[in-house]
Short mmCIF file of C-alpha atoms and ligand atoms in Angstrom, two decimals:
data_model
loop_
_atom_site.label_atom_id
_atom_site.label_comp_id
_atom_site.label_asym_id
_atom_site.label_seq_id
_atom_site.Cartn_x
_atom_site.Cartn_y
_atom_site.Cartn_z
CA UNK A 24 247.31 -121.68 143.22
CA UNK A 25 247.79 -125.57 144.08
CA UNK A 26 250.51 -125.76 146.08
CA UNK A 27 252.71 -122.84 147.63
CA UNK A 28 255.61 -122.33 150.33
CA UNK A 29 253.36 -119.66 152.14
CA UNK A 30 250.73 -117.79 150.16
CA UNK A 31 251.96 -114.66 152.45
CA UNK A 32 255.61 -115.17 151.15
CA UNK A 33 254.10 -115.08 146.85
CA UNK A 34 251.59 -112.08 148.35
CA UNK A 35 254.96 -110.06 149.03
CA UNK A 36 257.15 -111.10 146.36
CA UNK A 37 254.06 -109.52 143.99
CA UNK A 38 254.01 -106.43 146.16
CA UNK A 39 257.58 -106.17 145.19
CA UNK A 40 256.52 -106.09 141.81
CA UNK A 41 254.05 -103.54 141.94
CA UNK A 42 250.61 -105.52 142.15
CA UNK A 43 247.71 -103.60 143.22
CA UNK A 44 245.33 -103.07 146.65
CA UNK A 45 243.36 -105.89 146.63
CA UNK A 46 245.26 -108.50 144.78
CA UNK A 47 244.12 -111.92 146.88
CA UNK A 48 246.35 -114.93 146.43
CA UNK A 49 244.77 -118.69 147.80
CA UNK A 50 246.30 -121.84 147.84
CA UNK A 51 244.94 -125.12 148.15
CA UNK A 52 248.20 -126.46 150.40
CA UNK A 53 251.22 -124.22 152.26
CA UNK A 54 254.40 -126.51 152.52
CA UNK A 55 255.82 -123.68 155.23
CA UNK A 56 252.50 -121.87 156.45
CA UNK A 57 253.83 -119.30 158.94
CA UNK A 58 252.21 -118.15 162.34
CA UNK A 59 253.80 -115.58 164.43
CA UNK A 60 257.41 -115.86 165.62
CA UNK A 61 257.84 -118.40 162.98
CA UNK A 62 255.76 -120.89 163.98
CA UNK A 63 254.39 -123.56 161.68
CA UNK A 64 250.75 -123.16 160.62
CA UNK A 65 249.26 -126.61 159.19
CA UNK A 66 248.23 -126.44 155.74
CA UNK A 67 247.11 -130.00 154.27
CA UNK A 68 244.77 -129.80 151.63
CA UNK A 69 240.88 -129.10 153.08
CA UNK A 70 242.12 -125.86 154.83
CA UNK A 71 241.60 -121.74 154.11
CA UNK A 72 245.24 -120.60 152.89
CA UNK A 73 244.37 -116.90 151.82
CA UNK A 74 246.39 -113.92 151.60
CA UNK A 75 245.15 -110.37 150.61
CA UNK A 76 247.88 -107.53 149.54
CA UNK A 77 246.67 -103.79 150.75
CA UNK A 78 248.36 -100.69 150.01
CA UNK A 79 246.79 -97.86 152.24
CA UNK A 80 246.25 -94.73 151.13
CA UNK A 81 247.30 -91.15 153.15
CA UNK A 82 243.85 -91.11 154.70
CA UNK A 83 243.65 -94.78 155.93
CA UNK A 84 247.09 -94.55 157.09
CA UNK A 85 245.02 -94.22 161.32
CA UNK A 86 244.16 -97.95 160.45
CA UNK A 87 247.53 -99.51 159.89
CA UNK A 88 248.22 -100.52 163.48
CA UNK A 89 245.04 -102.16 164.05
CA UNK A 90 245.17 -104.15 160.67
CA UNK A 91 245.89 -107.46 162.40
CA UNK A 92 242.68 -106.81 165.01
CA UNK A 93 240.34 -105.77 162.02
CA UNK A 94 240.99 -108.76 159.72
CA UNK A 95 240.65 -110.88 162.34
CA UNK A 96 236.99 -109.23 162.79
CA UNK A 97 236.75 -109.73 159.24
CA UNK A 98 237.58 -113.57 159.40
CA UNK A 99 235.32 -114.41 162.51
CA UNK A 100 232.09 -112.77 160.83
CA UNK A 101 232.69 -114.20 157.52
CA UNK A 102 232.89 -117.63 159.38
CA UNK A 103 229.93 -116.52 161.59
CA UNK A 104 228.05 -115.85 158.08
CA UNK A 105 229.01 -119.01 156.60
CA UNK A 106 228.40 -121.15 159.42
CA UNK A 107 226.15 -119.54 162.20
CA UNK A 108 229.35 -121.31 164.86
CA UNK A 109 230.20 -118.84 167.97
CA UNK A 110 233.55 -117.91 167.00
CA UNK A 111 235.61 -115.62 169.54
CA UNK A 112 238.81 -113.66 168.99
CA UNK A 113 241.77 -114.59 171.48
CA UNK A 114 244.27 -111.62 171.07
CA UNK A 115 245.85 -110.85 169.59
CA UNK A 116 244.37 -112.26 166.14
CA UNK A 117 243.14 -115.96 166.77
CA UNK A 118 240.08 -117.38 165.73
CA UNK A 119 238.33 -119.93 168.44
CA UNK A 120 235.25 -121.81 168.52
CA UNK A 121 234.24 -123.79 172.00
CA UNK A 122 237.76 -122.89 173.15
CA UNK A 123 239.40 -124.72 170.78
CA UNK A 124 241.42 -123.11 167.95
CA UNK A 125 240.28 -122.50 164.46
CA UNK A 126 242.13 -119.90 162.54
CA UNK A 127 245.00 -116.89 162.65
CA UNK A 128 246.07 -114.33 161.13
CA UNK A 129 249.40 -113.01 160.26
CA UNK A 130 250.19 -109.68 159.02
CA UNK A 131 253.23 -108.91 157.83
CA UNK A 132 254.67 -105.24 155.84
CA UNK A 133 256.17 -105.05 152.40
CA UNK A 134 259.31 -102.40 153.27
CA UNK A 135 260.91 -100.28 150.62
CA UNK A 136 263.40 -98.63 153.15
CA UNK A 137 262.15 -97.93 156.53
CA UNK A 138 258.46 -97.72 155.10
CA UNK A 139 256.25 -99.76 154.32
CA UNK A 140 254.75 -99.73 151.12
CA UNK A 141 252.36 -102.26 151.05
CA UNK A 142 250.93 -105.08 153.97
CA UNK A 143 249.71 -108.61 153.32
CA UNK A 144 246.90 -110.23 155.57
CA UNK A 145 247.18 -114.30 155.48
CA UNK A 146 244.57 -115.58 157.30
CA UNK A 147 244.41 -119.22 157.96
CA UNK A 148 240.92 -121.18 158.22
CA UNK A 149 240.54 -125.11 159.40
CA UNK A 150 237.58 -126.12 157.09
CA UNK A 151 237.52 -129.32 156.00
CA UNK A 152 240.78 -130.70 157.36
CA UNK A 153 240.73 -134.20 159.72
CA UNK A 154 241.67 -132.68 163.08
CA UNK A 155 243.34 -136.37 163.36
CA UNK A 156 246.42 -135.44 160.81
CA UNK A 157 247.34 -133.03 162.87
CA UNK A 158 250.34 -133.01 164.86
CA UNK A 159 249.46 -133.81 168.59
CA UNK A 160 250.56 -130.69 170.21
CA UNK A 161 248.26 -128.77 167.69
CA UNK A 162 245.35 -131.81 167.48
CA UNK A 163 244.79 -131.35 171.39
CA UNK A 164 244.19 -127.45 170.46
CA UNK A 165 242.56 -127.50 167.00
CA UNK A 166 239.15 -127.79 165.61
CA UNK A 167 237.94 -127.50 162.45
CA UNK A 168 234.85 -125.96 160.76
CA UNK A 169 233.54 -129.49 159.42
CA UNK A 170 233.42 -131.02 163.14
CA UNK A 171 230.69 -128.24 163.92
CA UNK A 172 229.02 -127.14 160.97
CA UNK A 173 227.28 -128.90 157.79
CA UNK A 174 229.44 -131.27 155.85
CA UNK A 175 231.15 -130.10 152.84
CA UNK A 176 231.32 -126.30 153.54
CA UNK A 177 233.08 -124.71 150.42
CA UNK A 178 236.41 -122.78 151.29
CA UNK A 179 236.02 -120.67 148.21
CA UNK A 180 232.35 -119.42 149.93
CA UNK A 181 234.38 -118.73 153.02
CA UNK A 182 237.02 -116.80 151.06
CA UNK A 183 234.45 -114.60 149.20
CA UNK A 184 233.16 -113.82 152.36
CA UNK A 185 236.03 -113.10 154.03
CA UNK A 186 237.21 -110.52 151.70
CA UNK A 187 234.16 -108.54 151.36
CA UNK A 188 234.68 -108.19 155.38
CA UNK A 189 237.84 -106.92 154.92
CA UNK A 190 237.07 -104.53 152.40
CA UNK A 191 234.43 -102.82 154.43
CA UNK A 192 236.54 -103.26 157.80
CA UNK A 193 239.23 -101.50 155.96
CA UNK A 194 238.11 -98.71 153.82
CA UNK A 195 234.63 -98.11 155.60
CA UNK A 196 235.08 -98.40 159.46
CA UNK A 197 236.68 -95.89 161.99
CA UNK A 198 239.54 -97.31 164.52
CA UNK A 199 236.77 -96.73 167.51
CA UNK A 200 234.37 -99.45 165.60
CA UNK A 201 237.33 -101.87 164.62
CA UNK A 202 238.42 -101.82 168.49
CA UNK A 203 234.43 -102.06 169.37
CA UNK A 204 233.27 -105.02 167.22
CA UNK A 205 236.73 -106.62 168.34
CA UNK A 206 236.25 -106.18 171.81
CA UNK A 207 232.69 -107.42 171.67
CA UNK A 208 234.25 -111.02 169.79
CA UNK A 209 237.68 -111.30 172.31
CA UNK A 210 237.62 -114.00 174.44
CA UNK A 211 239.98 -114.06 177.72
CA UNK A 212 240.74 -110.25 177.25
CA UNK A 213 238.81 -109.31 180.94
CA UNK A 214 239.43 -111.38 183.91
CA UNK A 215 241.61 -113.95 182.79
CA UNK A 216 244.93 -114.75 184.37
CA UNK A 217 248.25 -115.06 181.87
CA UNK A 218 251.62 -116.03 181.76
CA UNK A 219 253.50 -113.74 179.50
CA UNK A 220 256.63 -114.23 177.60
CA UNK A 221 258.28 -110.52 177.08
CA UNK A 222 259.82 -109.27 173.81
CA UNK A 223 263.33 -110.00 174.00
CA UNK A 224 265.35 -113.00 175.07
CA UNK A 225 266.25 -111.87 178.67
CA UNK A 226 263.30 -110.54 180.06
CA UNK A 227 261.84 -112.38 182.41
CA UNK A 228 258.53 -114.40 182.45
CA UNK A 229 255.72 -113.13 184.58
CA UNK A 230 251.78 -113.58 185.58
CA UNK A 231 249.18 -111.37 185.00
CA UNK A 232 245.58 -111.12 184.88
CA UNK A 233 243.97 -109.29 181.69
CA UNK A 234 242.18 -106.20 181.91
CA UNK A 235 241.15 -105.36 178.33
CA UNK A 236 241.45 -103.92 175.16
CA UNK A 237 243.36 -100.75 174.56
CA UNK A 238 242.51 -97.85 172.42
CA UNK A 239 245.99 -98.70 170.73
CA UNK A 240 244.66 -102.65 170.09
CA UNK A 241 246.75 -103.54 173.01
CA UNK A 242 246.02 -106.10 175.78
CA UNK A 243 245.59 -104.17 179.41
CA UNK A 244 246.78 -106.45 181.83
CA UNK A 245 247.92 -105.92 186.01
CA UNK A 246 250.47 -107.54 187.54
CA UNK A 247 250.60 -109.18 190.96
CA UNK A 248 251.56 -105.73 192.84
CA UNK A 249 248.84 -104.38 190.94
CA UNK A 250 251.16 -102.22 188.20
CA UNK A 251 249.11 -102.23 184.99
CA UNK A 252 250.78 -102.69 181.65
CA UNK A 253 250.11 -102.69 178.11
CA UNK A 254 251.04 -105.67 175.95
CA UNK A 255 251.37 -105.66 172.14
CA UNK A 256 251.82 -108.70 169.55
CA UNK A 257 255.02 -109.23 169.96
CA UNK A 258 255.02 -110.65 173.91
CA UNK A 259 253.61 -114.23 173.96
CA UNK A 260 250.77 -114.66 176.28
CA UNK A 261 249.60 -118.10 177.91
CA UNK A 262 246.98 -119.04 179.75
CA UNK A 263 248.27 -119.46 183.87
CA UNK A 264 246.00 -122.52 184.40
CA UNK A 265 249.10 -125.46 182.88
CA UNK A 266 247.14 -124.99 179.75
CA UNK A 267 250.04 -123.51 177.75
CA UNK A 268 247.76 -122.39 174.73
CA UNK A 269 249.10 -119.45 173.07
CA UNK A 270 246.97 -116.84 172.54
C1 BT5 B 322 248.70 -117.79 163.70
O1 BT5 B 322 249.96 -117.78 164.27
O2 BT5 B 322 247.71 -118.23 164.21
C2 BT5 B 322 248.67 -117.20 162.28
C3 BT5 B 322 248.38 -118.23 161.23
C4 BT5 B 322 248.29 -117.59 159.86
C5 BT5 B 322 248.23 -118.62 158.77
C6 BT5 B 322 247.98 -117.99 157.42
S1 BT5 B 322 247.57 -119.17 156.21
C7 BT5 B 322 247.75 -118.02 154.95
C8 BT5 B 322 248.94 -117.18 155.31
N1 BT5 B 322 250.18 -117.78 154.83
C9 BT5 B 322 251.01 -118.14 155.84
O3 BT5 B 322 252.12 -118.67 155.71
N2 BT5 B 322 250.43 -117.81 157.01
C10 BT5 B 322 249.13 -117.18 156.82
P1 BT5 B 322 250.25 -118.10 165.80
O4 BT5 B 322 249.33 -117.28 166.66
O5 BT5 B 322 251.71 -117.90 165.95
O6 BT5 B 322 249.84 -119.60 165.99
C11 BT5 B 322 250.66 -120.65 165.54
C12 BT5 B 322 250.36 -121.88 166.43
O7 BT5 B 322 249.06 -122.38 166.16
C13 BT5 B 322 251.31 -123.04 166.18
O8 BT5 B 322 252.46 -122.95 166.97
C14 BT5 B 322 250.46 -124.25 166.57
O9 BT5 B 322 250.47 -124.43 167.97
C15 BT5 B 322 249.05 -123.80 166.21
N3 BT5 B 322 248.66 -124.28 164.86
C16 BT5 B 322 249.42 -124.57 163.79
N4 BT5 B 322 248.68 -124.92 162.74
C17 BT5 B 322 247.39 -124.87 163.15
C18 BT5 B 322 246.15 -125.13 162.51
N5 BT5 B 322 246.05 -125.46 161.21
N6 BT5 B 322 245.02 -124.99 163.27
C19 BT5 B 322 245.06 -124.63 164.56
N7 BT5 B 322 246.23 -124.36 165.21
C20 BT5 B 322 247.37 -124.49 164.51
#
């Protein structure tokens, strides 16, 4: 596809109509690329706009909740592959290289009901974008493959690659290797020390230090008087040092 609102948004509307597991829907431009919590994702021309429709059978049903931690597995390696770059996952599903960001992923459920019948996995890639025609609030935190890697990297390579990850992240690895191989890639999950933003409006901010990955895929951190909690994707988590990246 050329041109496209979101390629998550036509990944659901064919979900809707029945397409099947693996259907994979590109776009060479998003005019309203999502992130989380509606944010704007950047989508000029030069970028990775990819979004891949599974629908899970009985047996994979254990791997639902950790979809958005195993495709972004699946997106670091394939860039790894592609590029040899150190890319590091910043939880819950971002891709960074030299602590600057490079990618995310957003996974979102097809509902029929209460259940969901199908997901989508849109996974966002800077390749060959100028960081310049950015916005400044995202230039100051962006990267893109190009500034690190040989010139004229194909996306389509990138794509290929990035769905034969999936595909063997999905139907071929147990939770305890998805949480593993994403725990050996996370960046800032030990150590680190967070603001975060709760889930709902009137809870209050507070600062943290991370602890870790949870079997569940959540983030582990403590509080000042020590209580440990679990976060999940929904709470926003910054950085505590003024750096407000959102991670
Ligand atoms: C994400 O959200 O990182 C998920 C991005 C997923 C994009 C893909 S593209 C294919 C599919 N179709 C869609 O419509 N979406 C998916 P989040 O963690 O909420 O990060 C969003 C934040 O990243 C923004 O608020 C900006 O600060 C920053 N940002 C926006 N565009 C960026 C870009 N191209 N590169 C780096 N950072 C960007």
């Amino acid at each position: 596809m050329d041109r496209v609102v979101s390629t998550n948004d036509v990944a659901l509307e064919y979900a809707k109509k029945g397409a099947p597991h693996g259907s994979l829907f590109i776009a060479t431009e998003q005019t309203g690329g999502r992130g989380r919590f509606s944010r704007r994702w950047e989508s000029r021309p030069g970028g990775l706009y990819l979004s891949v429709l599974l629908r899970p059978r009985r047996d994979e049903r254990d791997r639902v909740a950790l979809l958005p931690h195993l495709s972004a597995v699946a997106a670091a390696e394939a860039v790894i592959e592609t590029t040899a770059l150190d890319v590091r996952l910043r939880w819950p599903n971002d891709l960074y290289t030299k602590g600057l960001k490079l990618g995310g992923v957003l996974c979102e459920g097809s509902f029929r009901g209460d259940e969901a019948e199908a997901f989508v996995v849109g996974i966002g890639i800077n390749v060959n974008q100028r960081v310049e025609d950015f916005p400044a609030d995202v230039e100051r935190r962006a990267t893109v493959l190009s500034a690190h890697a040989r010139a004229g990297l194909d996306r389509l390579d990138i794509a290929a690659c990035v769905v034969t990850r999936l595909e063997t992240w999905w139907r071929l690895r147990e939770p305890a290797q998805i949480l593993a191989r994403f725990r050996e890639l996370a960046e800032g999950a030990t150590g680190h020390a967070i603001q975060v933003q709760p889930r709902g409006a009137q809870s209050e901010p507070y600062g943290a230090v991370t602890r870790g990955i949870a079997d569940d895929g959540g983030l582990i951190v403590e509080l000042d008087d020590g209580e440990e909690r679990i976060l999940y994707s929904e709470d926003v988590v910054r950085l505590r040092d003024g750096d407000d990246r959102r991670r």
